[in-house]
mmCIF file of C-alpha atoms in Angstrom:
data_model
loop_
_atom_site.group_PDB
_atom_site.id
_atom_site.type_symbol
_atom_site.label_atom_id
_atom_site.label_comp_id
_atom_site.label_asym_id
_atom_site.label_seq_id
_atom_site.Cartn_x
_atom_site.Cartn_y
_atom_site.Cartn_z
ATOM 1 C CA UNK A 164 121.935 74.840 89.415
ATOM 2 C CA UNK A 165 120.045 76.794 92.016
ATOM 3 C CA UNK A 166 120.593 80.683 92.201
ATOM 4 C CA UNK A 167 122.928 82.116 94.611
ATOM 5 C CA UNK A 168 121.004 82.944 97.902
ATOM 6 C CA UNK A 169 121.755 86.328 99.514
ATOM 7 C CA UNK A 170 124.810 86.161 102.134
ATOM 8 C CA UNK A 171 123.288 89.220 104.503
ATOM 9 C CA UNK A 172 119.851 87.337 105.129
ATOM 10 C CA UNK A 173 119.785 88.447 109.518
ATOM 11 C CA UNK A 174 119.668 86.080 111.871
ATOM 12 C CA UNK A 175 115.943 85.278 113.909
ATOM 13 C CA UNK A 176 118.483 86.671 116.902
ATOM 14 C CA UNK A 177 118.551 90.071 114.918
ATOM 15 C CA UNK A 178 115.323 89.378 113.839
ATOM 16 C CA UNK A 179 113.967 89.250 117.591
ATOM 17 C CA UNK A 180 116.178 91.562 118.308
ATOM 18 C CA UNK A 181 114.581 94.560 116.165
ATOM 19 C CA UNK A 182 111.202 93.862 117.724
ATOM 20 C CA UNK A 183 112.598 95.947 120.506
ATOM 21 C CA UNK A 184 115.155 98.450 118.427
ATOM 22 C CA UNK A 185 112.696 99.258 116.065
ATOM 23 C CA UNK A 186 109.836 99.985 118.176
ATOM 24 C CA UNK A 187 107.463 102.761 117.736
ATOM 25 C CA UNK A 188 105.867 101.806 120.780
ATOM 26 C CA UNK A 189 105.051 105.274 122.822
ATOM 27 C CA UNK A 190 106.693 107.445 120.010
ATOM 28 C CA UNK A 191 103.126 109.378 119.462
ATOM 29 C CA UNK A 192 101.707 108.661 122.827
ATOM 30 C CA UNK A 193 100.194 105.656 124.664
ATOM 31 C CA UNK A 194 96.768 105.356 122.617
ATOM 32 C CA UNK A 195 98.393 106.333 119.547
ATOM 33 C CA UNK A 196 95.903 104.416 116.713
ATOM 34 C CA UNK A 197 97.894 106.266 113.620
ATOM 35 C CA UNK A 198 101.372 104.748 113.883
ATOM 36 C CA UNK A 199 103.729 105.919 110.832
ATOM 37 C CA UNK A 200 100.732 108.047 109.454
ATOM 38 C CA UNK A 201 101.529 110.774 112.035
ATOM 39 C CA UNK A 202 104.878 111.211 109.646
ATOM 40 C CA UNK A 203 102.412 112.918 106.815
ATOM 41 C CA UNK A 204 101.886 116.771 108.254
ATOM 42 C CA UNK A 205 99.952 119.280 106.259
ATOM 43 C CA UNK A 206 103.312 120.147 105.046
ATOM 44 C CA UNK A 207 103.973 116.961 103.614
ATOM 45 C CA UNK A 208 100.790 116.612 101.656
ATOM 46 C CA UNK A 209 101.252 120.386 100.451
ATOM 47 C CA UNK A 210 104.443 119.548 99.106
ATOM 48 C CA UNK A 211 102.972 116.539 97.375
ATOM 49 C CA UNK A 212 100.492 118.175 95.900
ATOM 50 C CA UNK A 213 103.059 120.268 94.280
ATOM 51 C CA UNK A 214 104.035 117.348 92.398
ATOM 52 C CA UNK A 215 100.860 117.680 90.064
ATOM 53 C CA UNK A 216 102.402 118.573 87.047
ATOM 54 C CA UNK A 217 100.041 116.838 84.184
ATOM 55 C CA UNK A 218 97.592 115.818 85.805
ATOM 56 C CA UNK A 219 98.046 112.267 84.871
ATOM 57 C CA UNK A 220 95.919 109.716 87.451
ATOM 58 C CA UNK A 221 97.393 106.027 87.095
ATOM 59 C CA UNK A 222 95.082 103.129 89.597
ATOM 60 C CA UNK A 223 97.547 100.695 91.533
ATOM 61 C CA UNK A 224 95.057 98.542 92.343
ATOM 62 C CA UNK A 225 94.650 94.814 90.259
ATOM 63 C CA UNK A 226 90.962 94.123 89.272
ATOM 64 C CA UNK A 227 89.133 92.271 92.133
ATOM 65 C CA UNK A 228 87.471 89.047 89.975
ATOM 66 C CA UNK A 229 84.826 86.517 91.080
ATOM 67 C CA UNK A 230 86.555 83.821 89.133
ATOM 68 C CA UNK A 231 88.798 80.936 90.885
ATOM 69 C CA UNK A 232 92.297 80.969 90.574
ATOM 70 C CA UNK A 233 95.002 78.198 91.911
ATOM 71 C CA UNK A 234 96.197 81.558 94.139
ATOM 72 C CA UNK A 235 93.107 82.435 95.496
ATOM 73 C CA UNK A 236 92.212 81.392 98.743
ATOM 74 C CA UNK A 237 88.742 82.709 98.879
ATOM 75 C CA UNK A 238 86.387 83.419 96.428
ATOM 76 C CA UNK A 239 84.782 86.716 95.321
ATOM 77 C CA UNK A 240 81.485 86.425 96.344
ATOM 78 C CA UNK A 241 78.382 88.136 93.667
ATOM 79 C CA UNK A 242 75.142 87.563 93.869
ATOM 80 C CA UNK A 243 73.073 90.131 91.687
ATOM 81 C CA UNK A 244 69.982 91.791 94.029
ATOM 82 C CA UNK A 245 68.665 92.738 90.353
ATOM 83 C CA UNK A 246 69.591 93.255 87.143
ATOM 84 C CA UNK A 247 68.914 95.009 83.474
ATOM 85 C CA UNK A 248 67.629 91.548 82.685
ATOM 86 C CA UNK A 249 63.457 91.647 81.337
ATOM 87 C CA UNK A 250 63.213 95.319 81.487
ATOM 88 C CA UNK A 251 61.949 95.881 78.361
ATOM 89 C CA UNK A 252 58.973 93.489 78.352
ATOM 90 C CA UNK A 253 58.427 94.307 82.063
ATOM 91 C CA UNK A 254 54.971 95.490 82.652
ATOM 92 C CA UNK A 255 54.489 99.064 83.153
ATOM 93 C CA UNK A 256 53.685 98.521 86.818
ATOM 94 C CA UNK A 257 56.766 96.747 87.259
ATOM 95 C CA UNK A 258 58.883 99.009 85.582
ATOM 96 C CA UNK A 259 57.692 101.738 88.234
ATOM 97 C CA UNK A 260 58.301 99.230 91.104
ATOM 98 C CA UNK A 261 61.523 98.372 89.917
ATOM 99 C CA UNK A 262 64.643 100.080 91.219
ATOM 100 C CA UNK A 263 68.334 99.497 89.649
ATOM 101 C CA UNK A 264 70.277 97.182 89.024
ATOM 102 C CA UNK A 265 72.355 96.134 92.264
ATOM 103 C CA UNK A 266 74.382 93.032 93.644
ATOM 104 C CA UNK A 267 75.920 91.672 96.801
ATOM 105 C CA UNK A 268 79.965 91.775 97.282
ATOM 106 C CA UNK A 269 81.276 89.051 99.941
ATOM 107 C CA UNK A 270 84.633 88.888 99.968
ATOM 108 C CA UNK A 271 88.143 88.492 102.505
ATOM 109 C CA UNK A 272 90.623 91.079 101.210
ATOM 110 C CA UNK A 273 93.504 89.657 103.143
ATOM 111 C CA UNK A 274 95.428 87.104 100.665
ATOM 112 C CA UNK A 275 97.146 87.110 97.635
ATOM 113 C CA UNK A 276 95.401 88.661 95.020
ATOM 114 C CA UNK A 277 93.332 91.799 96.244
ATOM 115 C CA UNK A 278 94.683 95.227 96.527
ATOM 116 C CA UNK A 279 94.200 96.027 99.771
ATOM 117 C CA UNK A 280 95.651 97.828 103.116
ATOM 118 C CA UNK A 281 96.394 96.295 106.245
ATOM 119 C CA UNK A 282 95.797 97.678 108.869
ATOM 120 C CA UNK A 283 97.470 97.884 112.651
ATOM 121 C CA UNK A 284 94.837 95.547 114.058
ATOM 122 C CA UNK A 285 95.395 92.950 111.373
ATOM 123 C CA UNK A 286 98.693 91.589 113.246
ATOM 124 C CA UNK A 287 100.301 90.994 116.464
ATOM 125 C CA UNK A 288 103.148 89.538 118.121
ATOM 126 C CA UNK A 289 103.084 87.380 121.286
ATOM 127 C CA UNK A 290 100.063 88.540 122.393
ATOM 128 C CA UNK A 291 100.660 92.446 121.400
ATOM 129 C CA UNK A 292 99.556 94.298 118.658
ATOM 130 C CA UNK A 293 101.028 98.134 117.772
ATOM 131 C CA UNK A 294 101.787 100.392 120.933
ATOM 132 C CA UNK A 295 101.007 96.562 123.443
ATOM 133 C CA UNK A 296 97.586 96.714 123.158
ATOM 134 C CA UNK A 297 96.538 93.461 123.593
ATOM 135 C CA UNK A 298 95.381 91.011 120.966
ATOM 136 C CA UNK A 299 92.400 90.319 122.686
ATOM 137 C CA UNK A 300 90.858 93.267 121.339
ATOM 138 C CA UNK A 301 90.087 91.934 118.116
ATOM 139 C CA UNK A 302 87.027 89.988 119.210
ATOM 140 C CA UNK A 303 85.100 87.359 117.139
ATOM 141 C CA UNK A 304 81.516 89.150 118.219
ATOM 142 C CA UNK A 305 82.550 92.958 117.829
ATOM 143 C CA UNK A 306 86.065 92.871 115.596
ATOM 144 C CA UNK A 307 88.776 95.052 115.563
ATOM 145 C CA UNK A 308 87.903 97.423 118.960
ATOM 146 C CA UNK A 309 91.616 98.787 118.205
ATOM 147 C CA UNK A 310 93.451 100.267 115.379
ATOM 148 C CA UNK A 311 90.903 99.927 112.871
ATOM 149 C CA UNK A 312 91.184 100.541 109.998
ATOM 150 C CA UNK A 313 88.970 103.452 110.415
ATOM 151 C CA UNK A 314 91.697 105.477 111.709
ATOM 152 C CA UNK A 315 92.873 106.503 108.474
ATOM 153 C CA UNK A 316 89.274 107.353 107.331
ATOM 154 C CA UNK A 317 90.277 110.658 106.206
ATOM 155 C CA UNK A 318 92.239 109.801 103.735
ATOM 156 C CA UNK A 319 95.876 109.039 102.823
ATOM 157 C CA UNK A 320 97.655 111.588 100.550
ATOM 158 C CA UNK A 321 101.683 112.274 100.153
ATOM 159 C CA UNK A 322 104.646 111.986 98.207
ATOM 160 C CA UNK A 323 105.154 108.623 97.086
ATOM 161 C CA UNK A 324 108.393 106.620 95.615
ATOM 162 C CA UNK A 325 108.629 103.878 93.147
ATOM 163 C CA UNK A 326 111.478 101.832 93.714
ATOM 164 C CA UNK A 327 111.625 99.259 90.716
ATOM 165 C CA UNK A 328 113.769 96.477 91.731
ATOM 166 C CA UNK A 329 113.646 94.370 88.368
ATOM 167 C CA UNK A 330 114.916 97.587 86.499
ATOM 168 C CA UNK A 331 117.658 97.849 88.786
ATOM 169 C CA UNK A 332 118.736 93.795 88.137
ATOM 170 C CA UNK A 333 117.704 93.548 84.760
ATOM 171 C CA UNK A 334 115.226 90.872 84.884
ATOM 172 C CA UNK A 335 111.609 90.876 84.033
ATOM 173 C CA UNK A 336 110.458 90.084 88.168
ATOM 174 C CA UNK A 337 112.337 88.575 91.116
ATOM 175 C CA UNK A 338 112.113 85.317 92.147
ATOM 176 C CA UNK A 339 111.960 84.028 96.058
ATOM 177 C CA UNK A 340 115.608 82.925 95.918
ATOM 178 C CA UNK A 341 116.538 86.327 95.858
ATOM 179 C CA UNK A 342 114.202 88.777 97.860
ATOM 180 C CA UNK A 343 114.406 92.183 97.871
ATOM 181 C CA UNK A 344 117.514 93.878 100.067
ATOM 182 C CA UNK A 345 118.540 97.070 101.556
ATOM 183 C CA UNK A 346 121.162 96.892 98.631
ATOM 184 C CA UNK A 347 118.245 96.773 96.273
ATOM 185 C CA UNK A 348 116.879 99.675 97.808
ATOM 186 C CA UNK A 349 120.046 101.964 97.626
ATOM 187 C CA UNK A 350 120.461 100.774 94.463
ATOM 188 C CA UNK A 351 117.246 102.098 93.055
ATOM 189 C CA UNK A 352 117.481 105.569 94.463
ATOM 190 C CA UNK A 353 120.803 106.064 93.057
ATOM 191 C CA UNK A 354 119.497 104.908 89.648
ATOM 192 C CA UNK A 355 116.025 106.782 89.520
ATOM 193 C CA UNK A 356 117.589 109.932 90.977
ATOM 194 C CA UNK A 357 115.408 110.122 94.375
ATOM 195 C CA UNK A 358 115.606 109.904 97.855
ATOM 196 C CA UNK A 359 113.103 108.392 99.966
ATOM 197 C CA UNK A 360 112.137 111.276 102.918
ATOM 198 C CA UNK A 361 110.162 110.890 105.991
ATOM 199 C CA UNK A 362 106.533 110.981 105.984
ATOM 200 C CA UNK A 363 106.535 108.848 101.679
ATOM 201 C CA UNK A 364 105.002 105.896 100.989
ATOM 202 C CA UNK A 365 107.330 103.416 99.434
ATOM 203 C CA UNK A 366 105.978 101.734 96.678
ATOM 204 C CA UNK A 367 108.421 98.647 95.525
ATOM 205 C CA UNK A 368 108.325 96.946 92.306
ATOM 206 C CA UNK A 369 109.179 92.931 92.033
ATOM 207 C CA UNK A 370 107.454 92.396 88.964
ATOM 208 C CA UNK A 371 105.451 90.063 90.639
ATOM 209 C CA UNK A 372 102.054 90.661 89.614
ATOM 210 C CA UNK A 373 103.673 91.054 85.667
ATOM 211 C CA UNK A 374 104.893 87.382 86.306
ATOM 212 C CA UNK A 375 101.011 86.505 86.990
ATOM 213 C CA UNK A 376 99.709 87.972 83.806
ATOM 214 C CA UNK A 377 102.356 86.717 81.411
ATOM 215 C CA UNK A 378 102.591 83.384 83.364
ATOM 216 C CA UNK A 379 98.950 82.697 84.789
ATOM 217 C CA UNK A 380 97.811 82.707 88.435
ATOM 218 C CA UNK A 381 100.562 81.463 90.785
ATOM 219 C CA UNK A 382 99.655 78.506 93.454
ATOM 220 C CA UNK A 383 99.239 79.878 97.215
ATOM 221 C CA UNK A 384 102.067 76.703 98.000
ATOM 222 C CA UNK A 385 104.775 78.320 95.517
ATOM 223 C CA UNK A 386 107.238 80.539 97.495
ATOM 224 C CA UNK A 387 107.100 83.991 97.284
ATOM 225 C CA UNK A 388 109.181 87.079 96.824
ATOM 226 C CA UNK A 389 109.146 90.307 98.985
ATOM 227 C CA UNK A 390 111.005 93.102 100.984
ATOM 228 C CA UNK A 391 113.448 90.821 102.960
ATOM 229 C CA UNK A 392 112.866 91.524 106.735
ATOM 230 C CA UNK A 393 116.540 93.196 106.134
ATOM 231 C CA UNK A 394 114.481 96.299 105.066
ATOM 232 C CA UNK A 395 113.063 97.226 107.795
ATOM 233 C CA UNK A 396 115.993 99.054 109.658
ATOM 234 C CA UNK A 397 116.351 100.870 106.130
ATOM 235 C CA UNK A 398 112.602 101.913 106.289
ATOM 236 C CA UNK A 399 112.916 102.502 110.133
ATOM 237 C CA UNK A 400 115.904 105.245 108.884
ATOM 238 C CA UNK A 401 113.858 106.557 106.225
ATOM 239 C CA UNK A 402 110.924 106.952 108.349
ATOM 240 C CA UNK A 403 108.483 105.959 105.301
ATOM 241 C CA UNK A 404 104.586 106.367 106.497
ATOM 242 C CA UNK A 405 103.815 103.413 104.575
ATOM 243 C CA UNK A 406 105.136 100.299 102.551
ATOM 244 C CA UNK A 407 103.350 98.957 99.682
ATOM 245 C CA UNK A 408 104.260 96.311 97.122
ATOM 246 C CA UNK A 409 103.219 94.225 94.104
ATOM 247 C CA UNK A 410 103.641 90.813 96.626
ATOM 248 C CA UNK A 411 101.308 90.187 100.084
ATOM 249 C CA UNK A 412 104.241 91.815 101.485
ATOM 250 C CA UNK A 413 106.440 88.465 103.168
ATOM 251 C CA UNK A 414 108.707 86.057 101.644
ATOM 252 C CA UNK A 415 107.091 82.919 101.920
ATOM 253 C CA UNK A 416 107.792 80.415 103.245
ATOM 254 C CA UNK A 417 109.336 81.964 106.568
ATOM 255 C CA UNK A 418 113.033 81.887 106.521
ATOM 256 C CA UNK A 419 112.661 82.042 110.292
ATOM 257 C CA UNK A 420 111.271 78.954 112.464
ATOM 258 C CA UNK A 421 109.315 81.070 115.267
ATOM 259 C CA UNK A 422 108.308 83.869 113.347
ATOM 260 C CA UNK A 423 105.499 83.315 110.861
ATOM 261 C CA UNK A 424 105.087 86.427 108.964
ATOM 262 C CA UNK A 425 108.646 88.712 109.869
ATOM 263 C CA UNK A 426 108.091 91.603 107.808
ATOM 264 C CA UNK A 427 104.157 92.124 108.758
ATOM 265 C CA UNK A 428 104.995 91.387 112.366
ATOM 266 C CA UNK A 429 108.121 93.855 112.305
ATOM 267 C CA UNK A 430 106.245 96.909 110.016
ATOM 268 C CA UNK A 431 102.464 97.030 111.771
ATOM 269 C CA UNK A 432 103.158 95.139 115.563
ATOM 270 C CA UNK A 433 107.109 96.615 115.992
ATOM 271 C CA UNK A 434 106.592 100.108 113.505
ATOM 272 C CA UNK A 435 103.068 100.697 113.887
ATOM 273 C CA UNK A 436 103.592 100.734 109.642
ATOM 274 C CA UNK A 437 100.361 100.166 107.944
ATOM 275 C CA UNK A 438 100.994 97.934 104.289
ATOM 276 C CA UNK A 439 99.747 98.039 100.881
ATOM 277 C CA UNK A 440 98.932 94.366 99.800
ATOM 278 C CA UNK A 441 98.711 92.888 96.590
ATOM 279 C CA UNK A 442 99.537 96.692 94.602
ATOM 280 C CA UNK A 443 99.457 96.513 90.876
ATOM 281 C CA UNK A 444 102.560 98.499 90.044
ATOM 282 C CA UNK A 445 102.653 98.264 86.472
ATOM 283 C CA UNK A 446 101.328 101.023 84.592
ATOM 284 C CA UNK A 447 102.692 102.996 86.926
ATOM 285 C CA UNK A 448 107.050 101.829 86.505
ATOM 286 C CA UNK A 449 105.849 102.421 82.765
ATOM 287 C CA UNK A 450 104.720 105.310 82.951
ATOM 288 C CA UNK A 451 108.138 106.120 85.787
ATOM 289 C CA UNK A 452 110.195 105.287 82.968
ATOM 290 C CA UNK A 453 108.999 106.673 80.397
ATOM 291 C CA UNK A 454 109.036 110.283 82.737
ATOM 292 C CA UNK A 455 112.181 109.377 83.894
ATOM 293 C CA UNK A 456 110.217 110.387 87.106
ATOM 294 C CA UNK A 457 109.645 108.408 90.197
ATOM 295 C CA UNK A 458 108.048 110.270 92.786
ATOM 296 C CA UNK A 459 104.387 111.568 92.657
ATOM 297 C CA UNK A 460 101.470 112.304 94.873
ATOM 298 C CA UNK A 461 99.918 109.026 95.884
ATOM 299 C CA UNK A 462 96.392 109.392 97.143
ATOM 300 C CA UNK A 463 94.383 106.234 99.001
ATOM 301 C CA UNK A 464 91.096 106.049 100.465
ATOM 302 C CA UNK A 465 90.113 103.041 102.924
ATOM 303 C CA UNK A 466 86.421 102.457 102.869
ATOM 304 C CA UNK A 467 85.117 103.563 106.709
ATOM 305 C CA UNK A 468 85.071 100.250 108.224
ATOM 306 C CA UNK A 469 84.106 100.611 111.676
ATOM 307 C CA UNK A 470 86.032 97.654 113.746
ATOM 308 C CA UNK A 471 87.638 96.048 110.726
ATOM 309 C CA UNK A 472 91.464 94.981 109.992
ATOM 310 C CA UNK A 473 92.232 96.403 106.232
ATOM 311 C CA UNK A 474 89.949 97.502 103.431
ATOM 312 C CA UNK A 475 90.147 96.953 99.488
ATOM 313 C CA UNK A 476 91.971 99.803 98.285
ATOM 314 C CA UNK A 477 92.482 101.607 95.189
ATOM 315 C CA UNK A 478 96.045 103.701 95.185
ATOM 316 C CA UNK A 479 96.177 106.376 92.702
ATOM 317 C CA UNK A 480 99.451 108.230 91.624
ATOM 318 C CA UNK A 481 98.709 111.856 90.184
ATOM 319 C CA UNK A 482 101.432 112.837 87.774
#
C-alpha cells in the first residue's frame, strides 16, 4: 500500500499566489544583488562567533568524484597537466624544467550530487529574476551580468541550525511521498531545543545523501524528497539568510503543472534566498546529537566567480 500523502500540500493558486506575498522585491533597494544576505549584520556574525566553544570544524560538503554514477548528469572532468609520474629517472635537466604536479577541473556544479550554492542569477520566473531584473542578463557570450555569485565574495559566516527531520519521524531518511513540512520544521525546534532567528542559515536534514551511501547512487528519473514549497512562508517568518539541504533543494517531480522548480523559483526569484545544494549533513546531525547541540557558526566561501550562477562550496560548522 502506498504511504499516506500529506493533506496541507498548497494549491499552484497559493503557490502563484506567494510569488507576490513573499516578495523581497525592493526590500534592500532597487539594485539590491545580496537578497537575504543583508539579514547577517556584524552583530550577527559576532554572536556566532560566540558559539566557538571546542573548536570542533565538521565539512558539509560530499566529495566531488570523476567517476559516473546513474545520478550524475555530468561528468567530473580531470585531465592531469603533469604528474609525480617518471620523476625519479627524469634527467637532471628535466627535473629543473619540471614544475608540479597539476590537473585540469571541468565540471557543472548545478545537479544532484555536488555541494554547491546557487546563486540569485541561477533562476527566474517569467522572465524575472530577484528584485525584476530581467532574465536576459544572463547572456550565453558574457554570463551572469547580475547577481553573481560574486556578490557574496566576502564570505558567508553566521549562526546556523540543523533541523534533522528523520530524527524527528524516526526513520533512517524521508522518502518523496512525504516531503518535508512546516510541521516538520516546528517539530524539530521543539525537539532540539532551538529557535531559528533572523539573519541563520537553515540547514535541514532528510537523510538523503545517507540513503545514497547505504543504498548506492540514486537515478536522476527517481523522485525526490525536499522542503515542500509549504516552507517557504515559514522561512519568509523566520527570515533565514539562507536554506541549505542534503537534496538539490525541490521535490521532484513538480507537484505543480506550470511551475517547474517551486521552491528554487519561490526562495532565489520571489525571496532573493540564495540555496545550499547537494549539503552532506551527516557528520554533522552526529556530531548534533551526540552535543545535544544544534546551532553553530557555519562559515562558507564561494570561489570569486566573476559572472557565474553558483560555485562548489565547502560549508564548515565550527563547534
Amino acid at each position: 500500500m502506498a504511504a499516506e500523502k500529506p493533506t496541507n500540500i498548497p494549491t499552484e493558486t497559493q503557490v502563484l499566489g506567494w510569488m507576490n506575498s513573499l516578495s523581497n522585491w525592493g526590500r534592500w533597494g532597487d539594485d539590491d544583488q545580496l537578497g537575504c544576505f543583508n539579514l547577517i549584520t556584524p552583530s550577527k556574525r559576532k554572536a556566532a562567533a560566540a558559539l566557538v566553544q571546542e573548536g570542533t570544524p565538521i565539512s558539509c560538503a560530499r566529495p566531488i568524484l570523476t567517476e559516473m554514477a546513474p545520478d550524475i548528469s555530468f561528468q567530473v572532468q580531470r585531465y592531469m597537466v603533469d604528474s609525480g609520474e617518471g620523476r625519479d629517472t627524469d634527467p637532471p635537466e628535466r627535473q629543473v624544467s619540471r614544475r608540479g604536479a597539476a590537473e585540469f577541473i571541468g565540471m557543472v556544479f548545478h545537479g544532484q550530487t555536488i555541494t554547491h550554492i546557487d546563486a540569485l542569477s541561477h533562476y527566474s520566473w517569467q522572465g524575472k529574476m530577484y528584485n525584476g531584473t530581467p532574465s536576459s542578463a544572463i547572456t550565453s557570450r558574457e554570463g551572469a551580468q547580475s547577481h553573481s555569485i560574486e556578490s557574496a565574495s566576502q564570505g558567508i559566516v553566521t549562526r546556523s541550525i540543523l533541523l534533522d527531520i528523520p530524527l524527528v519521524r524516526g526513520v533512517d531518511w524521508l522518502t518523496a511521498d512525504k516531503p518535508v513540512m512546516p510541521e516538520d520544521l516546528d517539530a524539530a525546534e521543539a525537539l532540539h531545543g532551538v529557535k531559528v532567528e533572523e539573519g541563520d542559515i537553515l540547514l535541514v536534514r532528510t537523510g538523503n545523501y545517507r540513503r545514497r551511501l547505504e543504498s548506492g547512487p540514486v537515478p536522476n528519473s527517481e523522485p525526490g524528497v525536499a522542503c515542500q514549497v509549504a516552507c517557504t512562508p515559514w522561512f519568509k517568518e523566520r527570515g533565514i539568510a539562507m536554506l541549505g539541504t542534503d537534496t538539490p533543494n525541490d521535490v521532484r517531480p513538480s507537484q505543480y503543472p506550470t511551475i517547474g522548480s517551486p521552491l528554487h523559483v519561490m526562495c532565489l526569484v520571489t525571496m532573493g534566498l540564495c540555496l545550499i545544494d547537494n549539503a552532506n549533513l551527516e557528520e554533522l546531525s552526529q556530531a548534533c546529537r551526540e552535543r545535544n547541540r544544534y546551532e553553530f557558526m557555519l562559515t562558507l566561501a564561494p570561489l570569486r566567480l566573476r559572472n557565474v550562477t553558483g560555485s562548489p562550496v565547502n560549508p564548515v560548522a565550527l563547534f
